[in-house]
Coordinates of N, CA and C in Angstrom, one line a residue:
M18 N 0.8 -1.0 0.0 CA 0.0 -0.4 -0.1 C 1.1 1.2 -0.1
A19 N 0.5 1.9 -0.6 CA 1.3 3.4 -1.2 C 0.5 4.6 -1.0
T20 N 1.3 5.4 -0.4 CA 0.8 7.0 -0.2 C 0.9 8.1 -1.7
K21 N -0.4 8.5 -2.1 CA 0.0 9.6 -3.0 C -0.3 10.7 -2.4
S22 N 0.2 11.6 -3.1 CA -0.2 13.1 -2.7 C -0.6 13.9 -4.2
V23 N -1.6 14.1 -4.3 CA -2.3 15.8 -4.8 C -2.3 16.8 -4.0
T24 N -1.4 18.1 -4.9 CA -2.1 19.4 -4.2 C -2.3 20.4 -5.3
V25 N -3.4 21.2 -4.7 CA -3.9 22.3 -5.6 C -3.6 23.4 -5.3
T26 N -3.0 24.3 -6.0 CA -2.4 25.5 -5.6 C -3.1 26.8 -6.4
Y27 N -3.5 27.8 -5.8 CA -4.2 28.7 -6.4 C -3.6 30.3 -5.5
S28 N -3.3 30.8 -6.8 CA -2.6 32.5 -6.5 C -3.3 33.2 -7.3
G29 N -4.4 33.3 -7.5 CA -5.4 34.1 -8.1 C -5.7 33.9 -9.3
G30 N -6.8 34.9 -10.5 CA -7.2 34.4 -11.4 C -8.6 33.4 -11.4
D31 N -8.4 32.6 -12.9 CA -9.3 31.7 -12.8 C -9.4 30.3 -12.8
A32 N -7.9 29.9 -12.0 CA -7.6 28.7 -11.8 C -6.5 28.6 -10.9
G33 N -6.3 27.1 -10.4 CA -5.4 26.6 -9.5 C -4.7 25.9 -10.5
T34 N -3.8 25.3 -9.4 CA -2.8 24.3 -11.0 C -2.6 22.9 -10.0
V35 N -3.2 21.6 -10.7 CA -3.5 20.6 -9.3 C -1.8 19.9 -10.2
S36 N -1.1 19.3 -8.9 CA 0.2 18.7 -9.1 C 0.4 17.5 -8.3
P37 N 0.4 16.2 -8.9 CA 0.5 16.0 -10.2 C -1.1 16.6 -10.9
S38 N -0.8 16.4 -12.2 CA -2.2 16.3 -12.9 C -2.5 14.7 -13.0
S39 N -2.2 13.9 -12.8 CA -2.4 12.8 -12.8 C -1.9 11.5 -11.9
I40 N -2.5 10.5 -11.2 CA -1.8 9.8 -10.3 C -2.6 8.5 -10.8
A41 N -1.6 7.4 -10.3 CA -2.1 5.8 -10.2 C -1.7 5.0 -9.2
A42 N -3.1 4.6 -9.0 CA -3.1 3.9 -7.6 C -4.0 2.8 -7.5
A43 N -4.1 2.1 -6.6 CA -4.2 0.6 -6.4 C -5.2 0.7 -5.0
A44 N -6.1 -0.4 -4.9 CA -6.9 -0.6 -3.8 C -5.8 -0.8 -2.3
G45 N -6.1 0.3 -1.5 CA -5.7 0.0 -0.4 C -4.6 1.2 -0.6
D46 N -4.8 1.8 -1.5 CA -3.6 2.7 -1.1 C -4.3 4.2 -0.9
K47 N -3.3 5.2 0.2 CA -3.7 6.0 0.5 C -3.4 7.8 -0.4
V48 N -4.5 8.4 -0.9 CA -4.3 9.8 -1.3 C -4.2 10.8 -0.2
D49 N -3.3 11.5 -0.6 CA -3.5 12.9 0.4 C -3.8 14.1 -0.5
F50 N -5.0 14.7 -0.2 CA -5.3 15.9 -1.1 C -5.1 17.4 -0.1
S51 N -4.3 18.1 -0.8 CA -4.1 19.1 -0.2 C -4.3 20.6 -0.9
A52 N -4.3 21.0 -0.2 CA -5.2 23.1 -0.9 C -4.1 23.8 -0.5
D53 N -3.6 24.8 -1.4 CA -2.7 26.1 -0.6 C -3.4 27.0 -1.7
G54 N -4.2 28.1 -0.8 CA -4.2 29.3 -1.5 C -6.0 29.3 -1.3
S55 N -6.8 28.6 -1.4 CA -8.2 28.8 -1.7 C -8.4 26.9 -0.8
K56 N -9.8 27.1 -0.3 CA -10.3 25.5 -0.3 C -11.0 25.5 -1.6
V57 N -10.7 23.4 -1.7 CA -10.7 23.1 -3.0 C -11.8 22.0 -2.3
T58 N -12.6 21.8 -3.9 CA -13.4 20.3 -3.4 C -12.8 19.3 -4.7
F59 N -12.6 18.4 -4.6 CA -12.5 17.8 -5.6 C -13.8 16.0 -5.7
T60 N -14.6 16.4 -6.7 CA -15.2 15.5 -6.9 C -15.2 14.0 -8.0
F61 N -15.3 13.3 -7.2 CA -15.1 11.8 -8.1 C -16.1 11.5 -8.9
P62 N -15.8 10.7 -10.0 CA -17.2 10.1 -10.7 C -17.5 9.1 -10.6
D63 N -17.1 8.0 -9.5 CA -17.6 7.2 -9.0 C -17.5 7.2 -7.4
D64 N -18.2 7.2 -6.4 CA -17.9 6.7 -5.2 C -17.4 5.6 -4.6
R65 N -17.4 4.3 -5.7 CA -16.6 3.2 -5.1 C -15.6 3.2 -5.2
I66 N -14.7 4.1 -5.9 CA -13.1 4.9 -5.6 C -12.6 4.8 -4.3
F67 N -13.6 6.2 -3.7 CA -12.8 6.0 -2.2 C -14.1 6.0 -1.6
G68 N -15.4 5.3 -1.4 CA -15.8 5.4 -0.4 C -17.4 6.9 -0.7
V69 N -16.7 7.5 -1.0 CA -17.7 8.9 -0.9 C -17.8 9.5 -2.2
G70 N -18.5 10.6 -2.2 CA -18.3 10.8 -4.2 C -17.6 12.4 -4.0
Y71 N -16.9 13.0 -3.2 CA -16.4 14.1 -3.0 C -15.6 14.4 -2.1
V72 N -14.8 15.4 -1.6 CA -14.0 15.9 -0.6 C -13.4 17.2 -0.7
S73 N -13.6 18.0 0.5 CA -13.5 19.3 0.7 C -12.2 19.5 1.8
V74 N -11.3 20.1 0.8 CA -10.1 20.2 1.4 C -9.9 22.0 2.0
G75 N -9.6 22.5 3.3 CA -9.5 23.8 3.4 C -8.1 24.4 3.2
D76 N -8.1 25.3 2.6 CA -6.7 25.7 2.6 C -5.5 26.1 3.7
G77 N -4.9 25.3 3.3 CA -3.8 25.3 3.8 C -3.8 23.5 4.6
T78 N -5.0 23.1 4.6 CA -4.8 21.5 5.1 C -5.1 20.3 4.1
T79 N -5.1 18.8 5.2 CA -4.5 17.9 3.7 C -5.7 16.9 4.3
E80 N -6.5 16.3 3.5 CA -7.4 15.1 3.6 C -7.1 14.3 3.0
S81 N -7.4 12.9 3.9 CA -6.6 11.9 3.3 C -7.8 10.8 3.0
L82 N -7.9 10.5 2.1 CA -8.8 9.1 1.5 C -8.3 7.8 1.0
T83 N -8.6 6.7 1.2 CA -8.2 5.2 1.0 C -9.3 4.6 0.3
V84 N -8.0 4.4 -1.2 CA -8.8 3.7 -2.2 C -9.5 1.9 -1.9
Q85 N -10.6 2.3 -1.7 CA -11.6 1.0 -1.7 C -11.2 -0.2 -2.0
Q86 N -11.8 -1.1 -1.5 CA -10.9 -2.7 -1.8 C -11.3 -3.4 -2.7
N87 N -12.7 -2.6 -3.4 CA -12.8 -3.7 -4.8 C -13.4 -2.4 -5.6
P88 N -12.3 -1.4 -6.1 CA -12.5 -0.1 -6.9 C -13.1 -0.2 -8.5
P89 N -13.9 0.1 -9.0 CA -13.5 -0.1 -10.3 C -12.6 0.4 -11.0
A90 N -12.0 -0.7 -12.0 CA -10.9 -0.3 -12.7 C -11.2 0.2 -13.8
G91 N -9.8 1.8 -14.6 CA -10.0 2.6 -15.1 C -9.2 4.1 -15.1
T92 N -9.6 4.8 -15.8 CA -9.4 5.9 -15.8 C -10.1 6.9 -15.7
F93 N -10.2 8.0 -14.4 CA -11.6 8.3 -13.8 C -10.6 10.2 -14.2
D94 N -11.8 11.4 -14.4 CA -11.2 12.5 -14.5 C -12.3 13.1 -13.4
C95 N -12.1 13.8 -12.3 CA -11.8 14.4 -11.4 C -12.0 15.9 -11.2
D96 N -13.2 16.1 -11.0 CA -13.7 17.7 -11.0 C -13.1 18.1 -10.1
V97 N -11.5 19.2 -10.2 CA -11.4 19.9 -9.1 C -11.9 21.5 -9.0
H98 N -12.1 22.1 -7.6 CA -13.2 23.5 -7.7 C -12.4 24.0 -6.8
C99 N -11.7 25.3 -7.1 CA -11.1 26.3 -6.7 C -12.4 27.5 -6.1
H100 N -12.2 27.2 -4.6 CA -13.2 28.2 -4.1 C -13.5 29.6 -4.2
K101 N -12.0 30.0 -4.1 CA -11.7 31.4 -4.3 C -11.6 31.9 -5.8
V102 N -12.0 30.9 -7.0 CA -12.0 31.6 -8.2 C -13.8 32.8 -8.3
R103 N -13.7 33.1 -8.7 CA -14.7 34.2 -9.2 C -15.4 34.0 -10.8
G104 N -16.5 33.6 -10.9 CA -16.5 33.1 -12.5 C -16.3 31.8 -12.9
P105 N -16.2 31.6 -13.8 CA -15.8 29.8 -14.6 C -14.5 29.3 -14.0
D106 N -14.5 28.4 -13.5 CA -13.2 27.9 -12.9 C -13.0 27.1 -13.8
Q107 N -11.7 27.6 -13.9 CA -11.0 26.7 -15.2 C -9.7 25.7 -14.7
T108 N -9.8 25.6 -13.4 CA -9.2 24.6 -13.1 C -8.7 23.1 -13.5
P109 N -7.9 22.6 -14.0 CA -8.1 21.2 -14.6 C -8.5 20.1 -13.7
D110 N -9.0 18.8 -14.4 CA -9.2 18.1 -13.7 C -8.0 17.1 -13.3
L111 N -7.9 16.5 -12.4 CA -7.1 15.2 -12.1 C -8.2 14.1 -12.7
E112 N -6.6 13.0 -13.1 CA -7.0 12.5 -13.4 C -6.5 11.3 -12.5
I113 N -7.5 10.4 -12.4 CA -6.7 9.0 -11.2 C -7.0 7.9 -12.1
E114 N -5.5 7.0 -12.0 CA -5.7 5.9 -13.0 C -6.1 4.4 -12.1
I115 N -7.1 3.7 -12.0 CA -6.9 2.5 -10.7 C -6.9 1.6 -11.3
G116 N -5.7 0.5 -10.9 CA -5.2 -0.5 -11.6 C -6.4 -1.6 -11.6
G117 N -6.8 -2.5 -12.4 CA -7.7 -3.6 -12.3 C -7.2 -4.9 -11.7

């Protein structure tokens, strides 16, 4: 079981940066979601990945989720929303690849 980390940094404008922009994970892996400069919400396309449909992370904090024991396999685009963006949020999606 590995730990993966994703950080969204917001420094103004209409988008944050997602680093890294994609991760590969497997059942039992822990993923740390961090936010810097804005509260951030990550929305997952299938709640069987982490057992929840989304996670909100406060500015300057980290929330950890564990990939479920029987997640769907495939590549999933997860919506990333920086709450300080005014107007349409252009923050790129996070791509999560779950091995089969």
